[in-house]
mmCIF file of C-alpha atoms and ligand atoms in Angstrom:
data_model
loop_
_atom_site.group_PDB
_atom_site.id
_atom_site.type_symbol
_atom_site.label_atom_id
_atom_site.label_comp_id
_atom_site.label_asym_id
_atom_site.label_seq_id
_atom_site.Cartn_x
_atom_site.Cartn_y
_atom_site.Cartn_z
ATOM 1 C CA UNK A 314 -16.936 -9.885 -18.478
ATOM 2 C CA UNK A 315 -14.665 -13.014 -17.750
ATOM 3 C CA UNK A 316 -14.289 -13.771 -14.005
ATOM 4 C CA UNK A 317 -10.467 -13.703 -14.003
ATOM 5 C CA UNK A 318 -10.622 -14.671 -10.333
ATOM 6 C CA UNK A 319 -11.517 -18.269 -11.360
ATOM 7 C CA UNK A 320 -8.542 -18.630 -13.579
ATOM 8 C CA UNK A 321 -6.777 -21.932 -12.308
ATOM 9 C CA UNK A 322 -3.272 -21.585 -11.254
ATOM 10 C CA UNK A 323 -2.903 -18.022 -10.308
ATOM 11 C CA UNK A 324 -3.325 -18.721 -6.434
ATOM 12 C CA UNK A 325 -1.261 -21.839 -6.609
ATOM 13 C CA UNK A 326 1.700 -19.937 -8.385
ATOM 14 C CA UNK A 327 1.431 -17.197 -5.872
ATOM 15 C CA UNK A 328 1.690 -19.736 -3.002
ATOM 16 C CA UNK A 329 4.690 -21.312 -4.606
ATOM 17 C CA UNK A 330 6.412 -17.931 -5.056
ATOM 18 C CA UNK A 331 5.549 -16.935 -1.437
ATOM 19 C CA UNK A 332 6.962 -20.277 -0.009
ATOM 20 C CA UNK A 333 9.954 -20.205 -2.259
ATOM 21 C CA UNK A 334 10.890 -16.506 -2.068
ATOM 22 C CA UNK A 335 9.127 -14.598 0.462
ATOM 23 C CA UNK A 336 9.143 -16.730 3.619
ATOM 24 C CA UNK A 337 7.341 -14.170 5.752
ATOM 25 C CA UNK A 338 7.636 -16.240 8.873
ATOM 26 C CA UNK A 339 5.221 -17.048 11.571
ATOM 27 C CA UNK A 340 4.875 -13.433 12.667
ATOM 28 C CA UNK A 341 3.439 -12.476 9.224
ATOM 29 C CA UNK A 342 1.012 -15.398 9.395
ATOM 30 C CA UNK A 343 -0.196 -14.268 12.752
ATOM 31 C CA UNK A 344 -0.822 -10.788 11.293
ATOM 32 C CA UNK A 345 -3.051 -12.245 8.649
ATOM 33 C CA UNK A 346 -4.616 -14.377 11.428
ATOM 34 C CA UNK A 347 -5.487 -11.263 13.367
ATOM 35 C CA UNK A 348 -7.394 -9.798 10.365
ATOM 36 C CA UNK A 349 -9.634 -12.857 10.238
ATOM 37 C CA UNK A 350 -9.908 -12.934 14.060
ATOM 38 C CA UNK A 351 -11.136 -9.447 14.155
ATOM 39 C CA UNK A 352 -13.620 -9.896 11.304
ATOM 40 C CA UNK A 353 -11.731 -7.281 9.099
ATOM 41 C CA UNK A 354 -11.800 -7.513 5.450
ATOM 42 C CA UNK A 355 -8.936 -9.444 3.780
ATOM 43 C CA UNK A 356 -7.762 -6.527 1.743
ATOM 44 C CA UNK A 357 -4.120 -6.483 2.864
ATOM 45 C CA UNK A 358 -1.469 -6.914 0.171
ATOM 46 C CA UNK A 359 -0.336 -10.356 -0.878
ATOM 47 C CA UNK A 360 2.888 -11.522 0.791
ATOM 48 C CA UNK A 361 4.728 -11.148 -2.551
ATOM 49 C CA UNK A 362 3.601 -7.542 -2.780
ATOM 50 C CA UNK A 363 4.479 -6.900 0.879
ATOM 51 C CA UNK A 364 7.971 -8.180 0.288
ATOM 52 C CA UNK A 365 8.129 -6.040 -2.702
ATOM 53 C CA UNK A 366 7.421 -2.990 -0.459
ATOM 54 C CA UNK A 367 10.252 -4.216 1.862
ATOM 55 C CA UNK A 368 12.674 -4.476 -1.007
ATOM 56 C CA UNK A 369 11.657 -1.006 -2.389
ATOM 57 C CA UNK A 370 12.341 0.593 1.111
ATOM 58 C CA UNK A 371 15.614 -1.271 1.407
ATOM 59 C CA UNK A 372 16.755 -0.576 -2.344
ATOM 60 C CA UNK A 373 15.983 3.168 -1.925
ATOM 61 C CA UNK A 374 17.566 3.330 1.614
ATOM 62 C CA UNK A 375 14.072 4.682 2.877
ATOM 63 C CA UNK A 376 14.528 6.159 6.427
ATOM 64 C CA UNK A 377 11.072 7.996 6.434
ATOM 65 C CA UNK A 378 8.041 6.334 5.027
ATOM 66 C CA UNK A 379 4.311 7.313 4.784
ATOM 67 C CA UNK A 380 1.618 4.920 4.374
ATOM 68 C CA UNK A 381 -2.010 5.856 3.700
ATOM 69 C CA UNK A 382 -4.323 2.844 4.822
ATOM 70 C CA UNK A 383 -3.023 0.672 7.525
ATOM 71 C CA UNK A 384 -5.653 -2.104 8.055
ATOM 72 C CA UNK A 385 -3.980 -4.604 10.484
ATOM 73 C CA UNK A 386 -0.444 -3.410 9.811
ATOM 74 C CA UNK A 387 0.505 -6.199 7.303
ATOM 75 C CA UNK A 388 2.054 -3.931 4.642
ATOM 76 C CA UNK A 389 3.310 -1.535 7.461
ATOM 77 C CA UNK A 390 5.423 -4.293 8.881
ATOM 78 C CA UNK A 391 6.785 -5.390 5.546
ATOM 79 C CA UNK A 392 7.801 -1.730 4.933
ATOM 80 C CA UNK A 393 9.396 -1.572 8.399
ATOM 81 C CA UNK A 394 11.287 -4.625 7.668
ATOM 82 C CA UNK A 395 13.088 -2.824 4.878
ATOM 83 C CA UNK A 396 14.024 0.218 6.988
ATOM 84 C CA UNK A 397 16.936 0.870 9.372
ATOM 85 C CA UNK A 398 16.012 0.547 13.029
ATOM 86 C CA UNK A 399 16.272 4.316 13.446
ATOM 87 C CA UNK A 400 13.749 4.907 10.506
ATOM 88 C CA UNK A 401 10.378 6.447 10.978
ATOM 89 C CA UNK A 402 7.166 5.305 9.441
ATOM 90 C CA UNK A 403 3.801 7.169 9.617
ATOM 91 C CA UNK A 404 0.755 5.113 8.798
ATOM 92 C CA UNK A 405 -2.734 6.680 8.360
ATOM 93 C CA UNK A 406 -5.786 4.822 9.299
ATOM 94 C CA UNK A 407 -9.337 5.973 9.443
ATOM 95 C CA UNK A 408 -10.973 3.300 11.690
ATOM 96 C CA UNK A 409 -9.849 3.180 15.236
ATOM 97 C CA UNK A 410 -10.585 -0.613 15.556
ATOM 98 C CA UNK A 411 -8.242 -1.303 12.619
ATOM 99 C CA UNK A 412 -5.563 0.993 14.112
ATOM 100 C CA UNK A 413 -5.811 -0.980 17.445
ATOM 101 C CA UNK A 414 -5.286 -4.416 15.764
ATOM 102 C CA UNK A 415 -2.446 -2.818 13.773
ATOM 103 C CA UNK A 416 -0.851 -1.353 16.774
ATOM 104 C CA UNK A 417 -0.881 -4.742 18.479
ATOM 105 C CA UNK A 418 0.626 -6.379 15.467
ATOM 106 C CA UNK A 419 3.288 -3.791 14.772
ATOM 107 C CA UNK A 420 4.307 -3.915 18.366
ATOM 108 C CA UNK A 421 4.482 -7.705 18.623
ATOM 109 C CA UNK A 422 6.609 -7.697 15.352
ATOM 110 C CA UNK A 423 9.095 -5.456 17.325
ATOM 111 C CA UNK A 424 8.637 -2.257 15.178
ATOM 112 C CA UNK A 425 6.613 -0.283 17.689
ATOM 113 C CA UNK A 426 9.193 2.509 18.336
ATOM 114 C CA UNK A 427 9.573 3.068 14.531
ATOM 115 C CA UNK A 428 5.789 3.285 13.678
ATOM 116 C CA UNK A 429 3.483 6.067 14.391
ATOM 117 C CA UNK A 430 -0.326 5.256 13.588
ATOM 118 C CA UNK A 431 -2.421 8.398 12.951
ATOM 119 C CA UNK A 432 -6.109 7.689 13.362
ATOM 120 C CA UNK A 433 -8.472 9.668 11.212
ATOM 121 C CA UNK A 434 -9.242 10.561 7.656
ATOM 122 C CA UNK A 435 -5.849 10.651 5.813
ATOM 123 C CA UNK A 436 -6.929 13.950 4.179
ATOM 124 C CA UNK A 437 -7.093 15.468 7.669
ATOM 125 C CA UNK A 438 -3.725 13.988 8.804
ATOM 126 C CA UNK A 439 -1.740 14.694 5.783
ATOM 127 C CA UNK A 440 -1.545 18.533 6.188
ATOM 128 C CA UNK A 441 -0.247 18.170 9.711
ATOM 129 C CA UNK A 442 2.877 16.476 8.176
ATOM 130 C CA UNK A 443 3.773 19.525 6.243
ATOM 131 C CA UNK A 444 7.131 21.185 7.484
ATOM 132 C CA UNK A 445 8.903 17.957 8.465
ATOM 133 C CA UNK A 446 11.705 16.305 6.565
ATOM 134 C CA UNK A 447 10.593 14.757 3.238
ATOM 135 C CA UNK A 448 9.406 11.178 3.030
ATOM 136 C CA UNK A 449 11.473 8.816 0.953
ATOM 137 C CA UNK A 450 8.683 6.484 0.148
ATOM 138 C CA UNK A 451 4.889 6.751 0.202
ATOM 139 C CA UNK A 452 2.559 3.751 -0.048
ATOM 140 C CA UNK A 453 -1.167 4.705 -0.986
ATOM 141 C CA UNK A 454 -3.650 1.867 -0.133
ATOM 142 C CA UNK A 455 -6.788 3.354 1.404
ATOM 143 C CA UNK A 456 -10.077 4.745 0.017
ATOM 144 C CA UNK A 457 -9.708 4.741 -3.809
ATOM 145 C CA UNK A 458 -11.753 7.791 -4.405
ATOM 146 C CA UNK A 459 -9.214 9.989 -2.868
ATOM 147 C CA UNK A 460 -6.200 8.565 -4.682
ATOM 148 C CA UNK A 461 -5.471 11.704 -6.744
ATOM 149 C CA UNK A 462 -5.510 13.851 -3.692
ATOM 150 C CA UNK A 463 -3.182 11.399 -1.896
ATOM 151 C CA UNK A 464 -0.916 11.739 -4.910
ATOM 152 C CA UNK A 465 -0.949 15.584 -4.673
ATOM 153 C CA UNK A 466 -0.181 15.171 -1.017
ATOM 154 C CA UNK A 467 2.612 12.800 -1.672
ATOM 155 C CA UNK A 468 4.211 15.372 -4.039
ATOM 156 C CA UNK A 469 3.960 17.982 -1.254
ATOM 157 C CA UNK A 470 5.599 15.707 1.233
ATOM 158 C CA UNK A 471 8.483 14.094 -0.795
ATOM 159 C CA UNK A 472 11.673 15.197 -2.600
ATOM 160 C CA UNK A 473 13.261 14.287 -5.911
ATOM 161 C CA UNK A 474 14.068 10.642 -5.887
ATOM 162 C CA UNK A 475 11.325 9.759 -3.473
ATOM 163 C CA UNK A 476 9.301 6.769 -4.472
ATOM 164 C CA UNK A 477 5.447 6.618 -4.570
ATOM 165 C CA UNK A 478 3.552 3.224 -4.898
ATOM 166 C CA UNK A 479 -0.302 3.192 -5.356
ATOM 167 C CA UNK A 480 -2.047 -0.182 -4.957
ATOM 168 C CA UNK A 481 -5.147 -1.643 -6.721
ATOM 169 C CA UNK A 482 -4.610 0.302 -9.941
ATOM 170 C CA UNK A 483 -6.188 -2.444 -12.305
ATOM 171 C CA UNK A 484 -9.365 -3.222 -10.170
ATOM 172 C CA UNK A 485 -10.397 -6.387 -12.116
ATOM 173 C CA UNK A 486 -9.927 -4.317 -15.296
ATOM 174 C CA UNK A 487 -12.795 -2.043 -14.579
ATOM 175 C CA UNK A 488 -10.346 0.931 -15.131
ATOM 176 C CA UNK A 489 -11.149 0.659 -18.842
ATOM 177 C CA UNK A 490 -14.798 0.930 -18.060
ATOM 178 C CA UNK A 491 -14.836 3.779 -15.522
ATOM 179 C CA UNK A 492 -18.576 4.226 -15.837
ATOM 180 C CA UNK A 493 -19.197 0.875 -14.152
ATOM 181 C CA UNK A 494 -17.855 1.773 -10.710
ATOM 182 C CA UNK A 495 -17.025 4.963 -8.853
ATOM 183 C CA UNK A 496 -13.668 3.526 -7.513
ATOM 184 C CA UNK A 497 -12.673 2.493 -11.056
ATOM 185 C CA UNK A 498 -13.268 6.085 -12.263
ATOM 186 C CA UNK A 499 -11.164 7.336 -9.355
ATOM 187 C CA UNK A 500 -8.236 4.902 -9.822
ATOM 188 C CA UNK A 501 -8.172 5.711 -13.673
ATOM 189 C CA UNK A 502 -8.241 9.364 -12.936
ATOM 190 C CA UNK A 503 -5.314 8.933 -10.453
ATOM 191 C CA UNK A 504 -3.419 7.059 -13.069
ATOM 192 C CA UNK A 505 -3.989 9.755 -15.570
ATOM 193 C CA UNK A 506 -2.890 12.325 -13.049
ATOM 194 C CA UNK A 507 0.315 10.342 -12.490
ATOM 195 C CA UNK A 508 1.011 10.088 -16.266
ATOM 196 C CA UNK A 509 0.425 13.732 -16.911
ATOM 197 C CA UNK A 510 2.302 14.924 -13.840
ATOM 198 C CA UNK A 511 5.595 16.728 -14.843
ATOM 199 C CA UNK A 512 6.748 15.700 -11.176
ATOM 200 C CA UNK A 513 6.271 11.941 -11.615
ATOM 201 C CA UNK A 514 7.958 9.397 -13.730
ATOM 202 C CA UNK A 515 5.529 6.208 -13.403
ATOM 203 C CA UNK A 516 4.595 2.979 -14.612
ATOM 204 C CA UNK A 517 2.246 0.236 -13.523
ATOM 205 C CA UNK A 518 2.300 -3.569 -13.364
ATOM 206 C CA UNK A 519 -0.652 -5.861 -13.567
ATOM 207 C CA UNK A 520 -0.807 -8.621 -11.099
ATOM 208 C CA UNK A 521 -2.889 -11.896 -10.700
ATOM 209 C CA UNK A 522 -3.291 -14.132 -7.765
ATOM 210 C CA UNK A 523 -5.022 -14.252 -4.355
ATOM 211 C CA UNK A 524 -6.270 -10.701 -4.634
ATOM 212 C CA UNK A 525 -7.780 -11.311 -8.178
ATOM 213 C CA UNK A 526 -6.713 -9.325 -11.247
ATOM 214 C CA UNK A 527 -5.160 -5.990 -10.027
ATOM 215 C CA UNK A 528 -1.887 -4.245 -10.228
ATOM 216 C CA UNK A 529 0.238 -1.417 -8.598
ATOM 217 C CA UNK A 530 1.589 1.918 -9.951
ATOM 218 C CA UNK A 531 5.107 2.848 -9.081
ATOM 219 C CA UNK A 532 6.593 6.362 -9.580
ATOM 220 C CA UNK A 533 9.662 8.283 -8.771
ATOM 221 C CA UNK A 534 9.486 11.900 -7.946
ATOM 222 C CA UNK A 535 11.466 13.976 -10.473
HETATM 223 C C1 LIG B 1901 -6.695 -1.918 1.681
HETATM 224 S S1 LIG B 1901 -6.815 -1.509 3.415
HETATM 225 C C2 LIG B 1901 -5.088 -1.277 3.744
HETATM 226 C C3 LIG B 1901 -4.279 -2.544 3.666
HETATM 227 C C4 LIG B 1901 -2.848 -2.419 4.165
HETATM 228 N N1 LIG B 1901 -2.127 -1.375 3.407
HETATM 229 C C5 LIG B 1901 -2.163 -3.613 3.935
HETATM 230 O O1 LIG B 1901 -1.797 -4.005 2.814
HETATM 231 O O2 LIG B 1901 -1.792 -4.447 4.945
HETATM 232 C C6 LIG B 1901 -7.435 0.059 3.376
HETATM 233 C C7 LIG B 1901 -7.338 0.754 4.766
HETATM 234 O O3 LIG B 1901 -7.605 2.089 4.616
HETATM 235 C C8 LIG B 1901 -8.430 2.637 5.535
HETATM 236 N N2 LIG B 1901 -9.163 3.787 5.090
HETATM 237 C C9 LIG B 1901 -10.292 4.064 4.286
HETATM 238 N N3 LIG B 1901 -10.451 5.161 4.242
HETATM 239 C C10 LIG B 1901 -9.531 5.932 4.832
HETATM 240 C C11 LIG B 1901 -9.232 7.313 4.860
HETATM 241 N N4 LIG B 1901 -10.024 8.222 4.420
HETATM 242 N N5 LIG B 1901 -8.210 7.626 5.571
HETATM 243 C C12 LIG B 1901 -7.337 6.708 6.255
HETATM 244 N N6 LIG B 1901 -7.628 5.434 6.082
HETATM 245 C C13 LIG B 1901 -8.577 5.021 5.433
HETATM 246 C C14 LIG B 1901 -9.530 1.478 5.788
HETATM 247 O O4 LIG B 1901 -10.003 1.578 6.990
HETATM 248 C C15 LIG B 1901 -8.646 0.180 5.600
HETATM 249 O O5 LIG B 1901 -8.150 -0.249 6.981
#
């Protein structure tokens, strides 16, 4: 297979778009720095994607947001930036050490009162959220093997008109060869679930840049 990550220009174009349009500010650079400093993997969304999450929250008037997969809180902060100050964001993170870094970053960014980090396996946390008001936006970005289960939980925890975003849906194109990789098979299955679900209207966009060849799916709950 061609190594698409080596394609010249992708990262430079992304840097140009980030500098020209995203302008995340020093606080966001510090969040990325904290990922390196803690020796955590650089698997946060690109700044251009982070700002897209902010814009989706703002466009949809999201007041209640659910995120699955926190890492250091980079995408969490972008989502919070798109919400009103009385909004509420719950983010699920399996690893306590990731959650601790995220807590510091989210508090330093000024979103501490809005953001509740739930530490543990998301499939244990999600049932505890039943019975509350529906979430306006759900961002799925954790262990890919559970993506279909996360989509099912998203349907239980949202309302018609809510938005569901699922990251990493192209996975270097391996979704076309699901036998090659267990995550590729799970991502493909989740996309097929989205496409077949009578409760979701979905599409997906391919992306190329600092995160290689990937993409995200976006759906509205019918
Ligand atoms: C891709 S990173 C999240 C990146 C983050 N959304 C961002 O863009 O800044 C995935 C995170 O999900 C966490 N994770 C993995 N399995 C999980 C699970 N079963 N439940 C909750 N979190 C999980 C990992 O520890 C990791 O921090």
